[in-house]
Short mmCIF file of C-alpha atoms and ligand atoms in Angstrom, two decimals:
data_model
loop_
_atom_site.label_atom_id
_atom_site.label_comp_id
_atom_site.label_asym_id
_atom_site.label_seq_id
_atom_site.Cartn_x
_atom_site.Cartn_y
_atom_site.Cartn_z
CA ARG A 1 0.00 0.00 0.00
CA LEU A 2 1.46 3.33 -1.11
CA ARG A 3 2.03 5.98 1.47
CA ARG A 4 -0.24 9.03 1.36
CA GLU A 5 -0.43 11.50 4.18
CA VAL A 6 -1.47 15.12 4.60
CA LEU A 7 -0.01 17.22 7.40
CA PHE A 8 -1.58 20.49 8.46
CA PHE A 9 0.15 23.19 10.45
CA PRO A 10 0.51 25.07 12.80
CA SER A 11 1.85 22.22 14.84
CA GLN A 12 3.11 22.15 18.36
CA VAL A 13 6.87 22.12 18.40
CA THR A 14 7.29 18.79 20.12
CA CYS A 15 10.48 17.17 21.35
CA THR A 16 12.03 15.11 18.57
CA GLU A 17 15.04 13.76 20.43
CA ALA A 18 13.67 10.22 20.46
CA LEU A 19 13.21 10.33 16.69
CA LEU A 20 16.72 11.62 16.13
CA ARG A 21 18.19 8.86 18.26
CA ALA A 22 16.09 6.00 16.87
CA PRO A 23 14.15 7.01 13.75
CA GLY A 24 11.40 4.46 14.22
CA ALA A 25 10.74 5.38 17.84
CA ALA A 26 7.58 7.06 19.07
CA PRO A 27 8.23 10.66 20.12
CA SER A 28 7.04 9.65 23.57
CA ALA A 29 9.84 7.11 23.96
CA LEU A 30 11.71 9.34 26.38
CA PRO A 31 9.16 11.47 28.19
CA ASP A 32 10.48 10.86 31.68
CA SER A 33 14.18 11.15 31.05
CA CYS A 34 14.12 14.16 28.70
CA PRO A 35 14.52 17.52 30.45
CA CYS A 36 13.75 19.64 27.36
CA GLY A 37 10.44 21.01 28.59
CA LEU A 38 8.73 20.50 25.21
CA PRO A 39 5.69 18.24 24.79
CA HIS A 40 6.63 14.67 23.82
CA GLY A 41 3.61 13.58 21.77
CA GLU A 42 3.17 13.10 18.05
CA SER A 43 2.76 16.25 15.91
CA SER A 44 2.82 17.32 12.28
CA LEU A 45 6.47 18.23 12.86
CA SER A 46 7.34 14.77 14.19
CA ARG A 47 5.51 13.14 11.28
CA LEU A 48 7.43 15.25 8.80
CA MET A 49 10.71 14.35 10.50
CA ARG A 50 9.78 10.68 10.47
CA ALA A 51 9.20 10.83 6.70
CA LEU A 52 12.61 12.46 6.21
CA LEU A 53 14.45 10.14 8.57
CA ALA A 54 13.21 7.15 6.60
CA ALA A 55 15.79 8.02 3.91
CA ARG A 56 18.41 5.34 3.34
CA VAL A 57 19.98 6.30 0.01
CA SER A 58 19.22 9.83 -1.15
CA LEU A 59 17.49 13.04 -0.18
CA GLU A 60 16.86 16.00 -2.47
CA LEU A 61 15.70 19.20 -0.80
CA CYS A 62 14.39 22.18 -2.74
CA LEU A 63 13.41 24.75 -0.14
CA PHE A 64 12.81 28.48 -0.27
CA ALA A 65 13.72 28.75 3.42
CA PHE A 66 15.35 26.17 5.66
CA SER A 67 16.20 27.27 9.18
CA SER A 68 14.30 24.90 11.50
CA PRO A 69 16.92 23.48 13.90
CA GLN A 70 15.02 20.23 14.27
CA LEU A 71 14.66 19.62 10.54
CA GLY A 72 18.25 20.75 10.09
CA ARG A 73 19.46 18.17 12.59
CA ALA A 74 17.46 15.46 10.86
CA VAL A 75 19.10 16.27 7.54
CA GLN A 76 22.54 16.46 9.15
CA LEU A 77 21.98 13.05 10.70
CA LEU A 78 21.05 11.53 7.35
CA HIS A 79 24.21 12.97 5.84
CA GLN A 80 26.27 11.42 8.65
CA ARG A 81 24.63 8.07 7.97
CA GLY A 82 25.81 8.18 4.38
CA VAL A 83 22.58 9.27 2.70
CA ARG A 84 23.39 11.41 -0.37
CA VAL A 85 21.89 14.78 0.54
CA ARG A 86 21.60 17.66 -1.93
CA VAL A 87 20.03 20.98 -0.99
CA VAL A 88 18.82 23.82 -3.19
CA THR A 89 17.60 26.95 -1.49
CA ASP A 90 16.89 30.59 -2.26
CA CYS A 91 19.81 32.99 -1.90
CA ASP A 92 17.75 35.38 0.21
CA TYR A 93 17.31 32.66 2.78
CA ILE A 94 20.77 31.27 3.08
CA GLY A 95 22.99 33.17 5.43
CA PRO A 96 26.74 33.69 5.50
CA PRO A 97 28.82 31.27 7.60
CA GLY A 98 28.03 31.90 11.23
CA SER A 99 24.45 33.01 10.67
CA THR A 100 21.68 30.91 12.08
CA ARG A 101 20.22 30.27 8.65
CA SER A 102 20.89 26.79 7.38
CA HIS A 103 24.09 26.69 9.39
CA LEU A 104 23.44 23.16 10.57
CA VAL A 105 23.29 21.92 7.02
CA LEU A 106 26.18 24.00 5.75
CA SER A 107 28.49 23.18 8.62
CA ALA A 108 27.82 19.48 8.17
CA GLY A 109 29.48 19.61 4.76
CA ILE A 110 26.27 18.95 2.85
CA GLN A 111 26.15 20.18 -0.74
CA VAL A 112 24.05 23.33 -0.93
CA ARG A 113 23.38 25.42 -4.03
CA HIS A 114 21.38 28.59 -4.15
CA ASP A 115 19.69 30.99 -6.45
CA GLN A 116 21.26 34.17 -7.79
CA ASP A 117 18.19 35.16 -9.74
CA LEU A 118 15.67 37.92 -9.45
CA GLY A 119 12.81 35.47 -9.10
CA TYR A 120 12.48 33.35 -6.00
CA MET A 121 13.27 29.65 -5.81
CA HIS A 122 9.95 29.25 -4.02
CA HIS A 123 9.52 25.46 -4.00
CA LYS A 124 9.17 23.63 -0.71
CA PHE A 125 9.70 20.01 -1.61
CA ALA A 126 11.81 16.99 -0.73
CA VAL A 127 12.29 13.64 -2.43
CA VAL A 128 13.21 10.68 -0.21
CA ASP A 129 15.03 7.69 -1.75
CA ARG A 130 13.63 8.62 -5.20
CA ARG A 131 10.38 7.13 -3.96
CA VAL A 132 8.47 9.59 -1.75
CA LEU A 133 7.59 13.21 -2.55
CA ILE A 134 7.09 15.67 0.30
CA THR A 135 5.65 18.98 -0.90
CA GLY A 136 3.37 21.79 0.21
CA SER A 137 3.18 25.38 1.38
CA LEU A 138 5.46 24.99 4.41
CA ASN A 139 8.81 26.71 4.55
CA TRP A 140 11.06 24.77 6.90
CA THR A 141 11.26 27.40 9.62
CA THR A 142 10.20 27.27 13.25
CA GLN A 143 8.07 30.38 12.66
CA ALA A 144 6.07 28.63 9.94
CA ILE A 145 5.78 25.32 11.79
CA GLN A 146 4.54 26.96 14.99
CA ASN A 147 2.41 29.83 13.78
CA ASN A 148 1.21 29.46 10.21
CA ARG A 149 -1.64 27.66 8.53
CA GLU A 150 0.25 25.32 6.19
CA ASN A 151 -0.04 22.01 4.41
CA VAL A 152 2.41 19.27 3.49
CA LEU A 153 1.61 16.27 1.31
CA ILE A 154 3.62 13.06 1.67
CA MET A 155 3.11 10.88 -1.39
CA GLU A 156 4.66 7.66 -2.51
CA ASP A 157 4.01 8.22 -6.18
CA ASP A 158 6.32 7.32 -9.06
CA GLU A 159 4.94 9.86 -11.50
CA TYR A 160 5.13 12.84 -9.14
CA VAL A 161 8.57 11.77 -7.89
CA ARG A 162 9.84 11.62 -11.46
CA LEU A 163 8.53 15.09 -12.35
CA PHE A 164 9.84 16.71 -9.17
CA LEU A 165 13.24 15.02 -9.51
CA GLU A 166 13.47 16.38 -13.06
CA GLU A 167 12.70 19.84 -11.70
CA PHE A 168 15.31 19.35 -8.99
CA GLU A 169 17.98 18.34 -11.51
CA ARG A 170 17.17 21.35 -13.74
CA ILE A 171 17.60 23.70 -10.78
CA TRP A 172 20.66 21.85 -9.46
CA GLU A 173 22.37 22.36 -12.83
CA GLU A 174 21.19 25.92 -13.23
CA PHE A 175 22.58 26.85 -9.82
CA ASN A 176 25.89 25.12 -10.50
CA PRO A 177 28.47 27.73 -9.48
CA ARG A 178 31.13 26.46 -11.90
CA ARG B 1 -9.36 8.19 -15.44
CA LEU B 2 -8.68 10.63 -12.61
CA ARG B 3 -7.04 13.90 -13.40
CA ARG B 4 -3.46 14.35 -12.23
CA GLU B 5 -1.29 17.17 -13.45
CA VAL B 6 1.81 19.00 -12.23
CA LEU B 7 2.48 22.56 -13.30
CA PHE B 8 5.87 24.16 -12.89
CA PHE B 9 6.55 27.88 -12.92
CA PRO B 10 7.85 30.41 -13.93
CA SER B 11 5.45 30.47 -16.80
CA GLN B 12 5.09 32.91 -19.62
CA VAL B 13 2.19 35.21 -18.97
CA THR B 14 0.15 34.26 -21.98
CA CYS B 15 -3.06 35.81 -23.24
CA THR B 16 -6.02 34.10 -21.61
CA GLU B 17 -8.84 36.02 -23.30
CA ALA B 18 -9.94 33.00 -25.31
CA LEU B 19 -10.21 30.93 -22.13
CA LEU B 20 -12.23 33.58 -20.38
CA ARG B 21 -14.65 33.83 -23.29
CA ALA B 22 -15.04 30.08 -23.88
CA PRO B 23 -13.51 27.99 -21.11
CA GLY B 24 -12.84 24.94 -23.26
CA ALA B 25 -11.12 26.91 -26.01
CA ALA B 26 -7.43 26.65 -26.81
CA PRO B 27 -5.54 29.80 -25.82
CA SER B 28 -4.60 30.13 -29.47
CA ALA B 29 -8.23 30.46 -30.53
CA LEU B 30 -7.88 34.18 -31.14
CA PRO B 31 -4.30 34.86 -32.13
CA ASP B 32 -5.09 37.01 -35.13
CA SER B 33 -7.87 39.11 -33.72
CA CYS B 34 -6.39 39.77 -30.29
CA PRO B 35 -4.33 42.95 -30.06
CA CYS B 36 -2.98 42.28 -26.54
CA GLY B 37 0.62 41.73 -27.53
CA LEU B 38 1.02 38.71 -25.22
CA PRO B 39 1.89 35.24 -26.55
CA HIS B 40 -1.18 33.11 -27.29
CA GLY B 41 0.10 29.59 -26.63
CA GLU B 42 -0.53 27.18 -23.77
CA SER B 43 1.32 27.86 -20.49
CA SER B 44 1.25 26.77 -16.88
CA LEU B 45 -0.90 29.84 -16.25
CA SER B 46 -3.43 28.87 -18.93
CA ARG B 47 -3.56 25.29 -17.60
CA LEU B 48 -4.20 26.56 -14.09
CA MET B 49 -6.97 28.84 -15.38
CA ARG B 50 -8.50 25.98 -17.33
CA ALA B 51 -8.64 23.86 -14.15
CA LEU B 52 -10.37 26.70 -12.30
CA LEU B 53 -12.76 27.55 -15.10
CA ALA B 54 -14.00 23.96 -15.14
CA ALA B 55 -15.96 24.75 -11.94
CA ARG B 56 -19.73 24.41 -12.30
CA VAL B 57 -20.96 24.32 -8.69
CA SER B 58 -18.43 25.48 -6.10
CA LEU B 59 -14.96 26.90 -5.67
CA GLU B 60 -13.10 27.23 -2.37
CA LEU B 61 -9.94 29.34 -2.44
CA CYS B 62 -7.49 29.44 0.43
CA LEU B 63 -4.68 31.72 -0.70
CA PHE B 64 -1.97 33.61 1.12
CA ALA B 65 -1.83 36.15 -1.70
CA PHE B 66 -4.24 36.64 -4.57
CA SER B 67 -3.59 39.57 -6.87
CA SER B 68 -3.12 38.09 -10.35
CA PRO B 69 -5.56 39.99 -12.62
CA GLN B 70 -6.02 36.98 -14.88
CA LEU B 71 -6.79 34.55 -12.08
CA GLY B 72 -8.96 37.22 -10.47
CA ARG B 73 -11.00 37.58 -13.65
CA ALA B 74 -11.44 33.82 -13.88
CA VAL B 75 -12.82 33.69 -10.35
CA GLN B 76 -15.05 36.71 -10.99
CA LEU B 77 -16.41 35.01 -14.09
CA LEU B 78 -17.24 31.84 -12.16
CA HIS B 79 -19.10 33.92 -9.59
CA GLN B 80 -21.09 35.59 -12.35
CA ARG B 81 -22.00 32.18 -13.73
CA GLY B 82 -23.49 31.20 -10.39
CA VAL B 83 -20.66 29.09 -9.02
CA ARG B 84 -20.55 29.39 -5.22
CA VAL B 85 -17.18 31.04 -4.62
CA ARG B 86 -15.64 31.42 -1.16
CA VAL B 87 -12.24 32.99 -0.61
CA VAL B 88 -10.00 32.95 2.43
CA THR B 89 -6.82 34.99 2.31
CA ASP B 90 -4.20 36.43 4.63
CA CYS B 91 -4.94 39.87 6.03
CA ASP B 92 -1.51 41.16 5.02
CA TYR B 93 -2.38 40.47 1.43
CA ILE B 94 -5.83 41.87 1.13
CA GLY B 95 -5.94 45.54 0.49
CA PRO B 96 -8.48 48.20 1.40
CA PRO B 97 -11.19 49.01 -1.16
CA GLY B 98 -9.53 50.70 -4.08
CA SER B 99 -6.22 48.93 -3.76
CA THR B 100 -5.12 46.64 -6.52
CA ARG B 101 -4.97 43.65 -4.22
CA SER B 102 -7.84 41.26 -4.72
CA HIS B 103 -10.00 44.15 -5.89
CA LEU B 104 -11.43 42.13 -8.74
CA VAL B 105 -12.71 39.52 -6.37
CA LEU B 106 -13.92 41.94 -3.72
CA SER B 107 -15.67 44.25 -6.15
CA ALA B 108 -17.49 41.32 -7.71
CA GLY B 109 -19.31 40.72 -4.44
CA ILE B 110 -17.58 37.42 -3.72
CA GLN B 111 -17.42 36.33 -0.08
CA VAL B 112 -13.91 36.93 1.24
CA ARG B 113 -12.68 36.29 4.76
CA HIS B 114 -9.23 37.01 6.07
CA ASP B 115 -6.91 36.33 8.89
CA GLN B 116 -6.41 38.61 11.89
CA ASP B 117 -3.81 36.39 13.47
CA LEU B 118 -0.13 36.72 14.11
CA GLY B 119 0.64 33.62 12.09
CA TYR B 120 0.18 33.62 8.34
CA MET B 121 -2.63 31.89 6.50
CA HIS B 122 0.01 30.51 4.17
CA HIS B 123 -1.95 27.89 2.21
CA LYS B 124 -2.18 28.15 -1.56
CA PHE B 125 -4.98 25.78 -2.47
CA ALA B 126 -8.28 25.63 -4.31
CA VAL B 127 -11.01 23.00 -4.44
CA VAL B 128 -13.10 22.81 -7.61
CA ASP B 129 -16.61 21.30 -7.42
CA ARG B 130 -15.59 19.33 -4.31
CA ARG B 131 -13.76 17.04 -6.69
CA VAL B 132 -10.39 18.48 -7.70
CA LEU B 133 -7.67 19.81 -5.41
CA ILE B 134 -5.26 22.43 -6.71
CA THR B 135 -2.35 23.03 -4.33
CA GLY B 136 1.32 23.93 -4.31
CA SER B 137 3.86 26.62 -3.57
CA LEU B 138 2.43 29.26 -5.92
CA ASN B 139 0.92 32.44 -4.58
CA TRP B 140 -1.55 33.75 -7.11
CA THR B 141 0.39 36.85 -8.09
CA THR B 142 1.80 37.92 -11.44
CA GLN B 143 5.23 38.25 -9.80
CA ALA B 144 5.21 34.62 -8.72
CA ILE B 145 3.76 33.31 -11.98
CA GLN B 146 6.30 35.15 -14.13
CA ASN B 147 9.46 35.03 -12.07
CA ASN B 148 9.51 32.31 -9.45
CA ARG B 149 10.31 28.61 -9.44
CA GLU B 150 6.99 27.17 -8.23
CA ASN B 151 4.86 24.04 -8.41
CA VAL B 152 1.13 23.39 -8.52
CA LEU B 153 -0.49 19.96 -8.29
CA ILE B 154 -3.92 19.38 -9.80
CA MET B 155 -5.41 16.20 -8.36
CA GLU B 156 -8.79 14.59 -8.71
CA ASP B 157 -8.60 12.74 -5.42
CA ASP B 158 -11.47 12.16 -2.98
CA GLU B 159 -9.32 11.72 0.09
CA TYR B 160 -7.21 14.84 -0.43
CA VAL B 161 -10.28 16.87 -1.38
CA ARG B 162 -12.02 15.81 1.81
CA LEU B 163 -9.05 16.72 4.03
CA PHE B 164 -8.48 20.10 2.37
CA LEU B 165 -12.21 20.95 2.47
CA GLU B 166 -12.21 20.20 6.19
CA GLU B 167 -9.25 22.54 6.59
CA PHE B 168 -11.08 25.16 4.51
CA GLU B 169 -14.21 24.92 6.67
CA ARG B 170 -12.17 25.21 9.89
CA ILE B 171 -10.52 28.37 8.62
CA TRP B 172 -13.76 29.75 7.14
CA GLU B 173 -15.41 29.45 10.56
CA GLU B 174 -12.39 30.73 12.44
CA PHE B 175 -12.28 33.86 10.26
CA ASN B 176 -16.01 34.46 10.59
CA PRO B 177 -16.22 38.14 11.48
CA ARG B 178 -19.51 37.76 13.41
ZN1 LIG C 1 12.30 16.23 25.21
ZN1 LIG C 2 -4.36 38.20 -26.65
#
């Protein structure tokens, strides 16, 4: 059965430590021991992280804005596990070294390319293992996750994955700095 | 066979007069007579308008920003034809009477509700005849259509339509000014 899920936001920002330690774990796996002060239940954020953390081979990210520390740590973790991670983002939303923007991803040594254009690179999608498309209105920022009305579709769909990967490769080449 | 389409932007802003006069017509139906100066071929914009103009009964719009004159005219036309149109938008993107923002829709007497919240109403979706979901990263502005990298999914899908209509009704009630 093919995966199909819709996430709506705003979502509580819940603790995702359990997920980051053991991707299959329920977020409530460490409620007693964890001193973070955040709620430890399931949330749209934890579901989105779970979909990302399922990656075993490759992850393409095409994101207008990407500054959520939790999502950043998830992507960093995948990179450390040997997943091939490629990130495209908009130049207005990627900071210089030392800024808070995307620093987790950049400092991890993940390949990041960004736009130099007048128009925005306004997509907000990810492709997991060339098999699952994650796309919607949500920019990957704590502000958006916590406060905005947003949607994210998670779809295991060959046709959509193919079309969005083609779009990713076009942008990846277009933003090639060489 | 259920409709599934992906539109990528930027798109040429093509002439959509033919579509507005006869919704089923090819955009090139009046190339010789039309003095507009725009190209008259098919585009992501014309495909999006075609999907909207297929509405016969109802149209729900949940849009962060809605100022494209062409999309505004399409929605106005549907209202004039007796389609039940309801619009939810973000307060930061709806102007006072006389502004260019959304004026086509407002002046047509279409029901519009907007956010008063701190968070953004950041969705960009439409539901046509409770049967087709249109959703993606695209704000309905000429700037975004012409200049940005964007995606729009058009999906005839009962499950997604149901979930997005529920979200629409929640927001519609929440933004009820009474
Ligand atoms: Zn915790
Ligand atoms: Zn024309």
